[in-house]
């Protein structure tokens, strides 16, 4: 941890939080004339709640893991619509595509041109991000991840021009998220906080957000899983997700997310689920070098009793399994012979692996996949 390191914290210009908050978008964007909404077939059902007044066109063909063809199709639709406001209405996939569409639809830059940090030239179109899941925290940040199907890896674009003008956390939009998805995405939100918290590049400012996020998960995730319309729990989880999103900015994740990515690109597991499966393993692996902070996580998640015998992996695994997450890679269709490819790919994601507080060889990574099989 380096207190002297300079960090930059980007946050949406305006944040609306609370039951019914999605209705605020229309009032905020009163003067918008052509509005382009990115959604999924499910979340497009929420468009009416936004109270939009201008001419609204909806693009709802965004799958769970957006790839380059999805992005190109959304971009083409935006060029038809010529919006003065882009609205992302969905989970992380939708919000990530919305960022890039808002920044790139009216310019010359391609996705290749902007891949990496700080390469987006600018953005003229306003951007509203309305989250409909509690997990990615994408509405909070400046990063967008698009899968390149050719190489089976993610393209990461990061730019201050991708930050939302307004972000909305309306728990009512998450009532219909199924309990299994609530569980997995909630653990993903926690993983963002924990991986930033125990990160080699951890920073006291971000530690504060991480602690708030982890506490909220400890308090509310089981409730949100048990009763999807528990407004207080849903709102708590949306806030945890938002805090996780803030953690992703200046510090980012580490080995947990690196190990989860091949499960998304090669095994096609949803991002949240992939992270839920990996989470307990990396938490336990890192414990020896991050004992104090790991102890804080254990307390926040209510696992003090379960870790009395010293078996953190078992306790954290139990936390995830009790939420209803199927924690076995084999049960999700993985085969033993895939694991070394996963390990090779995960180990190669240096932008995240280099953040991990404990060195991890390719053999260590493989051992984790085997333990998670
Ligand atoms: Fe994540």
Tab-separated table of C-alpha atoms and ligand atoms in Angstrom:
chain	number	residue	atom	x	y	z
A	1	UNK	CA	0.000	0.000	0.000
A	2	UNK	CA	1.435	3.330	-1.040
A	3	UNK	CA	-0.218	6.360	0.500
A	4	UNK	CA	2.047	8.655	-1.483
A	5	UNK	CA	0.938	7.299	-4.860
A	6	UNK	CA	-1.289	9.708	-6.780
A	7	UNK	CA	-4.607	8.194	-7.777
A	8	UNK	CA	-7.391	9.622	-9.927
A	9	UNK	CA	-10.979	9.004	-8.940
A	10	UNK	CA	-13.636	9.402	-11.625
A	11	UNK	CA	-17.288	9.286	-10.630
A	12	UNK	CA	-20.520	9.970	-12.519
A	13	UNK	CA	-21.425	13.665	-12.496
A	14	UNK	CA	-24.739	12.858	-10.868
A	15	UNK	CA	-26.034	9.838	-8.975
A	16	UNK	CA	-29.703	9.029	-8.332
A	17	UNK	CA	-30.293	6.294	-5.749
A	18	UNK	CA	-33.510	4.831	-4.438
A	19	UNK	CA	-36.727	3.014	-5.273
A	20	UNK	CA	-38.247	4.687	-8.333
A	21	UNK	CA	-35.086	6.686	-9.140
A	22	UNK	CA	-35.127	5.527	-12.785
A	23	UNK	CA	-37.983	7.996	-13.364
A	24	UNK	CA	-35.519	10.835	-12.799
A	25	UNK	CA	-33.770	10.295	-16.143
A	26	UNK	CA	-36.588	11.902	-18.144
A	27	UNK	CA	-36.652	15.035	-15.998
A	28	UNK	CA	-32.860	15.303	-16.151
A	29	UNK	CA	-32.872	14.926	-19.954
A	30	UNK	CA	-35.900	17.121	-20.625
A	31	UNK	CA	-34.271	18.769	-23.621
A	32	UNK	CA	-33.042	15.545	-25.265
A	33	UNK	CA	-34.591	15.126	-28.708
A	34	UNK	CA	-33.236	11.848	-30.015
A	35	UNK	CA	-32.583	9.218	-27.390
A	36	UNK	CA	-30.848	5.932	-28.109
A	37	UNK	CA	-31.443	3.267	-25.459
A	38	UNK	CA	-29.247	0.163	-25.235
A	39	UNK	CA	-30.914	-2.752	-23.495
A	40	UNK	CA	-31.625	-6.470	-23.584
A	41	UNK	CA	-34.975	-7.997	-24.580
A	42	UNK	CA	-35.737	-8.142	-20.834
A	43	UNK	CA	-34.553	-4.695	-19.735
A	44	UNK	CA	-36.197	-2.935	-22.679
A	45	UNK	CA	-39.384	-3.525	-20.648
A	46	UNK	CA	-38.160	-0.813	-18.262
A	47	UNK	CA	-37.879	1.942	-20.896
A	48	UNK	CA	-41.279	3.413	-19.970
A	49	UNK	CA	-40.144	3.919	-16.379
A	50	UNK	CA	-37.449	6.382	-17.464
A	51	UNK	CA	-40.018	9.066	-18.333
A	52	UNK	CA	-38.186	10.018	-21.537
A	53	UNK	CA	-39.798	12.719	-23.637
A	54	UNK	CA	-37.929	12.849	-26.948
A	55	UNK	CA	-37.888	10.420	-29.853
A	56	UNK	CA	-36.737	7.120	-28.363
A	57	UNK	CA	-35.137	4.267	-30.283
A	58	UNK	CA	-34.225	1.047	-28.523
A	59	UNK	CA	-31.469	-1.411	-29.452
A	60	UNK	CA	-32.005	-4.528	-27.363
A	61	UNK	CA	-29.770	-7.150	-29.005
A	62	UNK	CA	-27.009	-7.224	-26.385
A	63	UNK	CA	-26.042	-10.671	-25.071
A	64	UNK	CA	-24.425	-11.539	-21.740
A	65	UNK	CA	-20.874	-11.198	-23.013
A	66	UNK	CA	-20.804	-8.453	-25.620
A	67	UNK	CA	-18.412	-9.080	-28.494
A	68	UNK	CA	-17.167	-7.016	-31.407
A	69	UNK	CA	-20.079	-7.896	-33.776
A	70	UNK	CA	-22.597	-6.884	-31.060
A	71	UNK	CA	-20.802	-3.592	-30.577
A	72	UNK	CA	-20.649	-2.937	-34.335
A	73	UNK	CA	-24.384	-3.618	-34.686
A	74	UNK	CA	-25.194	-1.248	-31.809
A	75	UNK	CA	-22.924	1.397	-33.314
A	76	UNK	CA	-24.645	1.117	-36.701
A	77	UNK	CA	-28.056	1.479	-35.065
A	78	UNK	CA	-26.845	4.557	-33.165
A	79	UNK	CA	-25.593	6.119	-36.399
A	80	UNK	CA	-29.116	5.722	-37.801
A	81	UNK	CA	-30.658	7.279	-34.680
A	82	UNK	CA	-28.161	10.183	-34.364
A	83	UNK	CA	-28.830	10.569	-30.623
A	84	UNK	CA	-28.147	13.532	-28.361
A	85	UNK	CA	-28.568	11.194	-25.400
A	86	UNK	CA	-27.435	7.567	-25.051
A	87	UNK	CA	-28.996	5.539	-22.253
A	88	UNK	CA	-27.544	2.249	-21.034
A	89	UNK	CA	-30.368	0.258	-19.430
A	90	UNK	CA	-29.108	-3.099	-18.246
A	91	UNK	CA	-26.297	-4.997	-16.583
A	92	UNK	CA	-22.594	-4.568	-17.160
A	93	UNK	CA	-22.680	-5.768	-20.760
A	94	UNK	CA	-25.243	-3.172	-21.788
A	95	UNK	CA	-23.563	-0.375	-19.839
A	96	UNK	CA	-20.150	-1.219	-21.316
A	97	UNK	CA	-21.512	-1.081	-24.870
A	98	UNK	CA	-23.394	2.151	-24.080
A	99	UNK	CA	-20.160	3.860	-23.012
A	100	UNK	CA	-18.443	3.090	-26.291
A	101	UNK	CA	-21.465	3.833	-28.472
A	102	UNK	CA	-21.919	7.262	-26.827
A	103	UNK	CA	-18.253	8.115	-27.364
A	104	UNK	CA	-17.717	6.664	-30.836
A	105	UNK	CA	-20.960	6.859	-32.850
A	106	UNK	CA	-20.303	10.329	-34.263
A	107	UNK	CA	-16.540	10.115	-34.718
A	108	UNK	CA	-13.867	8.481	-36.834
A	109	UNK	CA	-12.272	6.279	-34.170
A	110	UNK	CA	-12.760	2.508	-34.281
A	111	UNK	CA	-12.746	0.075	-31.360
A	112	UNK	CA	-9.157	-0.868	-32.271
A	113	UNK	CA	-8.164	2.800	-32.186
A	114	UNK	CA	-9.372	3.242	-28.625
A	115	UNK	CA	-8.297	-0.076	-27.051
A	116	UNK	CA	-6.190	0.507	-23.943
A	117	UNK	CA	-6.013	3.474	-21.604
A	118	UNK	CA	-6.735	7.101	-22.563
A	119	UNK	CA	-7.140	6.768	-26.308
A	120	UNK	CA	-10.736	7.971	-26.728
A	121	UNK	CA	-10.574	11.426	-28.331
A	122	UNK	CA	-13.736	12.789	-26.719
A	123	UNK	CA	-17.507	12.500	-26.391
A	124	UNK	CA	-20.205	14.935	-27.472
A	125	UNK	CA	-23.267	12.830	-26.618
A	126	UNK	CA	-24.659	12.731	-23.076
A	127	UNK	CA	-24.641	9.371	-21.325
A	128	UNK	CA	-27.138	8.075	-18.752
A	129	UNK	CA	-26.380	4.705	-17.153
A	130	UNK	CA	-29.286	2.895	-15.503
A	131	UNK	CA	-28.196	-0.326	-13.802
A	132	UNK	CA	-30.603	-3.264	-13.728
A	133	UNK	CA	-28.319	-5.703	-11.897
A	134	UNK	CA	-26.130	-5.360	-8.824
A	135	UNK	CA	-22.730	-6.730	-9.736
A	136	UNK	CA	-20.500	-5.103	-12.286
A	137	UNK	CA	-20.599	-1.531	-11.037
A	138	UNK	CA	-20.029	-0.547	-14.650
A	139	UNK	CA	-22.225	2.538	-14.151
A	140	UNK	CA	-19.608	3.942	-11.779
A	141	UNK	CA	-16.578	3.755	-13.987
A	142	UNK	CA	-14.591	4.624	-17.077
A	143	UNK	CA	-13.814	1.135	-18.391
A	144	UNK	CA	-15.509	-0.967	-21.050
A	145	UNK	CA	-14.764	-4.610	-21.855
A	146	UNK	CA	-15.656	-6.124	-25.220
A	147	UNK	CA	-14.833	-9.706	-26.190
A	148	UNK	CA	-12.772	-10.263	-29.299
A	149	UNK	CA	-14.141	-13.614	-30.519
A	150	UNK	CA	-11.153	-14.053	-32.839
A	151	UNK	CA	-8.692	-14.421	-29.971
A	152	UNK	CA	-11.156	-15.327	-27.208
A	153	UNK	CA	-9.989	-12.434	-25.016
A	154	UNK	CA	-11.303	-9.115	-23.770
A	155	UNK	CA	-10.492	-5.733	-25.254
A	156	UNK	CA	-10.320	-3.187	-22.423
A	157	UNK	CA	-11.024	0.454	-23.234
A	158	UNK	CA	-10.461	2.962	-20.469
A	159	UNK	CA	-11.084	6.682	-20.732
A	160	UNK	CA	-12.492	9.549	-18.656
A	161	UNK	CA	-14.738	10.192	-21.694
A	162	UNK	CA	-16.625	6.993	-20.831
A	163	UNK	CA	-17.907	8.279	-17.467
A	164	UNK	CA	-21.683	8.711	-17.112
A	165	UNK	CA	-23.301	12.143	-16.851
A	166	UNK	CA	-25.923	10.501	-14.670
A	167	UNK	CA	-25.977	7.054	-13.048
A	168	UNK	CA	-29.147	5.584	-11.598
A	169	UNK	CA	-29.411	2.886	-8.920
A	170	UNK	CA	-33.088	1.934	-8.715
A	171	UNK	CA	-33.604	-1.253	-6.684
A	172	UNK	CA	-37.025	-1.810	-8.261
A	173	UNK	CA	-35.313	-2.647	-11.565
A	174	UNK	CA	-33.542	-5.579	-9.889
A	175	UNK	CA	-36.630	-7.246	-8.331
A	176	UNK	CA	-36.929	-9.672	-11.228
A	177	UNK	CA	-33.272	-10.752	-11.261
A	178	UNK	CA	-33.389	-14.527	-10.485
A	179	UNK	CA	-31.888	-15.569	-7.153
A	180	UNK	CA	-29.017	-17.532	-8.745
A	181	UNK	CA	-28.000	-14.465	-10.762
A	182	UNK	CA	-28.401	-12.219	-7.712
A	183	UNK	CA	-26.058	-14.506	-5.784
A	184	UNK	CA	-23.380	-14.754	-8.463
A	185	UNK	CA	-23.397	-11.071	-9.416
A	186	UNK	CA	-23.423	-10.067	-5.748
A	187	UNK	CA	-20.286	-12.136	-5.166
A	188	UNK	CA	-18.744	-10.489	-8.241
A	189	UNK	CA	-19.431	-7.060	-6.696
A	190	UNK	CA	-17.759	-8.236	-3.513
A	191	UNK	CA	-14.827	-9.629	-5.513
A	192	UNK	CA	-14.245	-6.168	-7.016
A	193	UNK	CA	-14.023	-4.749	-3.503
A	194	UNK	CA	-11.930	-7.583	-2.050
A	195	UNK	CA	-9.473	-7.758	-4.937
A	196	UNK	CA	-8.922	-3.996	-4.770
A	197	UNK	CA	-8.675	-4.153	-0.965
A	198	UNK	CA	-5.972	-6.841	-0.899
A	199	UNK	CA	-4.322	-5.501	-4.059
A	200	UNK	CA	-0.616	-4.818	-4.418
A	201	UNK	CA	-1.685	-1.317	-5.490
A	202	UNK	CA	-4.277	-0.862	-2.739
A	203	UNK	CA	-4.871	2.717	-1.641
A	204	UNK	CA	-6.458	3.983	1.585
A	205	UNK	CA	-9.088	6.002	-0.309
A	206	UNK	CA	-10.207	2.964	-2.273
A	207	UNK	CA	-9.951	0.751	0.826
A	208	UNK	CA	-12.736	2.888	2.292
A	209	UNK	CA	-15.057	2.183	-0.631
A	210	UNK	CA	-14.066	-1.485	-0.565
A	211	UNK	CA	-14.908	-1.810	3.138
A	212	UNK	CA	-18.312	-0.208	2.596
A	213	UNK	CA	-19.020	-2.555	-0.300
A	214	UNK	CA	-17.927	-5.707	1.541
A	215	UNK	CA	-19.993	-4.722	4.609
A	216	UNK	CA	-23.083	-4.225	2.447
A	217	UNK	CA	-22.616	-7.642	0.844
A	218	UNK	CA	-22.290	-9.233	4.289
A	219	UNK	CA	-25.453	-7.499	5.428
A	220	UNK	CA	-27.686	-7.760	2.366
A	221	UNK	CA	-26.708	-10.382	-0.202
A	222	UNK	CA	-28.393	-13.354	1.509
A	223	UNK	CA	-31.542	-11.258	2.012
A	224	UNK	CA	-31.638	-10.173	-1.643
A	225	UNK	CA	-31.214	-13.809	-2.713
A	226	UNK	CA	-33.959	-15.021	-0.358
A	227	UNK	CA	-36.470	-12.317	-1.298
A	228	UNK	CA	-35.957	-10.540	-4.614
A	229	UNK	CA	-38.369	-7.723	-3.751
A	230	UNK	CA	-36.669	-6.831	-0.436
A	231	UNK	CA	-36.130	-3.203	-1.417
A	232	UNK	CA	-33.646	-2.386	1.336
A	233	UNK	CA	-31.493	-5.422	0.515
A	234	UNK	CA	-31.685	-4.758	-3.234
A	235	UNK	CA	-30.668	-1.138	-2.710
A	236	UNK	CA	-27.825	-2.194	-0.422
A	237	UNK	CA	-26.551	-4.543	-3.101
A	238	UNK	CA	-26.780	-1.874	-5.813
A	239	UNK	CA	-24.690	0.393	-3.642
A	240	UNK	CA	-22.185	-2.422	-2.972
A	241	UNK	CA	-21.927	-2.895	-6.722
A	242	UNK	CA	-21.404	0.845	-7.246
A	243	UNK	CA	-18.643	0.911	-4.629
A	244	UNK	CA	-17.084	-2.099	-6.330
A	245	UNK	CA	-17.164	-0.140	-9.576
A	246	UNK	CA	-15.270	2.697	-7.917
A	247	UNK	CA	-12.679	0.183	-6.685
A	248	UNK	CA	-12.176	-0.950	-10.281
A	249	UNK	CA	-11.040	2.512	-11.387
A	250	UNK	CA	-7.793	3.479	-9.692
A	251	UNK	CA	-6.871	0.048	-8.281
A	252	UNK	CA	-8.746	-2.666	-10.213
A	253	UNK	CA	-8.984	-6.391	-9.585
A	254	UNK	CA	-6.235	-9.002	-9.417
A	255	UNK	CA	-5.879	-12.771	-9.768
A	256	UNK	CA	-9.540	-13.563	-9.036
A	257	UNK	CA	-10.743	-11.779	-12.132
A	258	UNK	CA	-7.809	-13.017	-14.196
A	259	UNK	CA	-8.818	-16.607	-13.381
A	260	UNK	CA	-12.480	-15.878	-14.055
A	261	UNK	CA	-11.935	-14.417	-17.535
A	262	UNK	CA	-11.067	-17.674	-19.381
A	263	UNK	CA	-14.210	-19.194	-17.865
A	264	UNK	CA	-16.159	-16.464	-19.643
A	265	UNK	CA	-14.350	-16.394	-22.971
A	266	UNK	CA	-13.728	-20.168	-23.349
A	267	UNK	CA	-16.389	-21.863	-21.203
A	268	UNK	CA	-18.969	-19.088	-21.752
A	269	UNK	CA	-19.928	-18.803	-18.103
A	270	UNK	CA	-21.568	-15.512	-17.131
A	271	UNK	CA	-19.044	-13.110	-15.609
A	272	UNK	CA	-20.614	-13.094	-12.142
A	273	UNK	CA	-20.794	-16.869	-11.937
A	274	UNK	CA	-17.183	-17.274	-13.086
A	275	UNK	CA	-16.057	-14.906	-10.359
A	276	UNK	CA	-18.202	-16.534	-7.697
A	277	UNK	CA	-16.590	-19.907	-8.440
A	278	UNK	CA	-13.059	-18.497	-8.265
A	279	UNK	CA	-13.554	-16.086	-5.350
A	280	UNK	CA	-13.020	-18.440	-2.355
A	281	UNK	CA	-9.927	-19.985	-3.900
A	282	UNK	CA	-8.102	-16.706	-4.493
A	283	UNK	CA	-9.210	-15.295	-1.138
A	284	UNK	CA	-7.635	-18.307	0.578
A	285	UNK	CA	-4.535	-18.280	-1.658
A	286	UNK	CA	-3.829	-14.635	-0.821
A	287	UNK	CA	-4.524	-14.957	2.896
A	288	UNK	CA	-0.887	-15.590	3.970
A	289	UNK	CA	0.260	-12.249	2.533
A	290	UNK	CA	-2.885	-10.243	3.367
A	291	UNK	CA	-3.831	-11.696	6.735
A	292	UNK	CA	-5.231	-8.555	8.365
A	293	UNK	CA	-7.368	-7.445	5.464
A	294	UNK	CA	-8.559	-11.000	4.853
A	295	UNK	CA	-9.613	-11.136	8.508
A	296	UNK	CA	-11.673	-7.981	7.927
A	297	UNK	CA	-13.386	-9.649	4.968
A	298	UNK	CA	-14.089	-12.744	7.068
A	299	UNK	CA	-15.694	-10.599	9.776
A	300	UNK	CA	-17.782	-8.583	7.305
A	301	UNK	CA	-19.125	-11.759	5.736
A	302	UNK	CA	-19.986	-13.287	9.102
A	303	UNK	CA	-17.543	-16.153	8.687
A	304	UNK	CA	-15.580	-15.834	11.938
A	305	UNK	CA	-17.081	-19.010	13.432
A	306	UNK	CA	-16.615	-21.021	10.234
A	307	UNK	CA	-12.925	-20.094	10.026
A	308	UNK	CA	-12.094	-21.084	13.624
A	309	UNK	CA	-10.553	-24.318	12.352
A	310	UNK	CA	-8.357	-22.296	9.967
A	311	UNK	CA	-10.025	-23.511	6.791
A	312	UNK	CA	-10.815	-20.265	5.007
A	313	UNK	CA	-11.340	-21.932	1.620
A	314	UNK	CA	-14.040	-24.189	3.039
A	315	UNK	CA	-15.736	-21.296	4.838
A	316	UNK	CA	-15.738	-18.944	1.829
A	317	UNK	CA	-16.793	-21.774	-0.464
A	318	UNK	CA	-19.672	-22.487	1.920
A	319	UNK	CA	-20.689	-18.814	1.889
A	320	UNK	CA	-21.062	-18.917	-1.899
A	321	UNK	CA	-22.680	-22.373	-1.999
A	322	UNK	CA	-25.248	-21.425	0.664
A	323	UNK	CA	-26.345	-18.575	-1.605
A	324	UNK	CA	-27.203	-21.237	-4.172
A	325	UNK	CA	-24.198	-20.926	-6.473
A	326	UNK	CA	-23.116	-24.199	-8.115
A	327	UNK	CA	-19.418	-23.975	-7.339
A	328	UNK	CA	-18.056	-26.862	-9.415
A	329	UNK	CA	-16.509	-26.144	-12.813
A	330	UNK	CA	-17.285	-29.701	-13.869
A	331	UNK	CA	-20.986	-29.169	-13.165
A	332	UNK	CA	-20.849	-26.213	-15.565
A	333	UNK	CA	-19.543	-28.354	-18.408
A	334	UNK	CA	-15.801	-27.868	-18.066
A	335	UNK	CA	-13.571	-30.863	-18.799
A	336	UNK	CA	-10.258	-31.674	-17.111
A	337	UNK	CA	-8.336	-31.304	-20.366
A	338	UNK	CA	-9.449	-27.667	-20.699
A	339	UNK	CA	-7.891	-26.611	-17.405
A	340	UNK	CA	-4.320	-26.139	-18.637
A	341	UNK	CA	-5.552	-23.825	-21.431
A	342	UNK	CA	-7.528	-21.846	-18.836
A	343	UNK	CA	-4.421	-21.653	-16.652
A	344	UNK	CA	-2.211	-20.533	-19.516
A	345	UNK	CA	-4.651	-17.789	-20.529
A	346	UNK	CA	-5.353	-16.575	-16.986
A	347	UNK	CA	-1.647	-16.446	-16.143
A	348	UNK	CA	-1.123	-14.349	-19.272
A	349	UNK	CA	-3.533	-11.605	-18.164
A	350	UNK	CA	-0.670	-9.636	-16.665
A	351	UNK	CA	-2.615	-6.366	-16.285
A	352	UNK	CA	-4.517	-8.130	-13.460
A	353	UNK	CA	-2.086	-10.832	-12.312
A	354	UNK	CA	0.547	-8.187	-11.627
A	355	UNK	CA	-1.842	-6.638	-9.076
A	356	UNK	CA	-2.076	-9.794	-7.009
A	357	UNK	CA	-0.459	-9.545	-3.589
A	358	UNK	CA	0.907	-13.106	-3.812
A	359	UNK	CA	2.895	-14.370	-6.779
A	360	UNK	CA	1.009	-16.991	-8.763
A	361	UNK	CA	2.740	-19.312	-11.224
A	362	UNK	CA	0.904	-21.017	-14.046
A	363	UNK	CA	1.100	-24.172	-11.925
A	364	UNK	CA	-0.559	-22.372	-8.995
A	365	UNK	CA	-3.338	-21.227	-11.319
A	366	UNK	CA	-3.840	-24.759	-12.611
A	367	UNK	CA	-4.013	-26.063	-9.038
A	368	UNK	CA	-6.837	-23.610	-8.312
A	369	UNK	CA	-8.829	-24.697	-11.371
A	370	UNK	CA	-8.349	-28.333	-10.319
A	371	UNK	CA	-9.550	-27.526	-6.809
A	372	UNK	CA	-12.564	-25.747	-8.286
A	373	UNK	CA	-13.348	-28.593	-10.669
B	1	LIG	FE1	-16.324	-8.577	-12.110
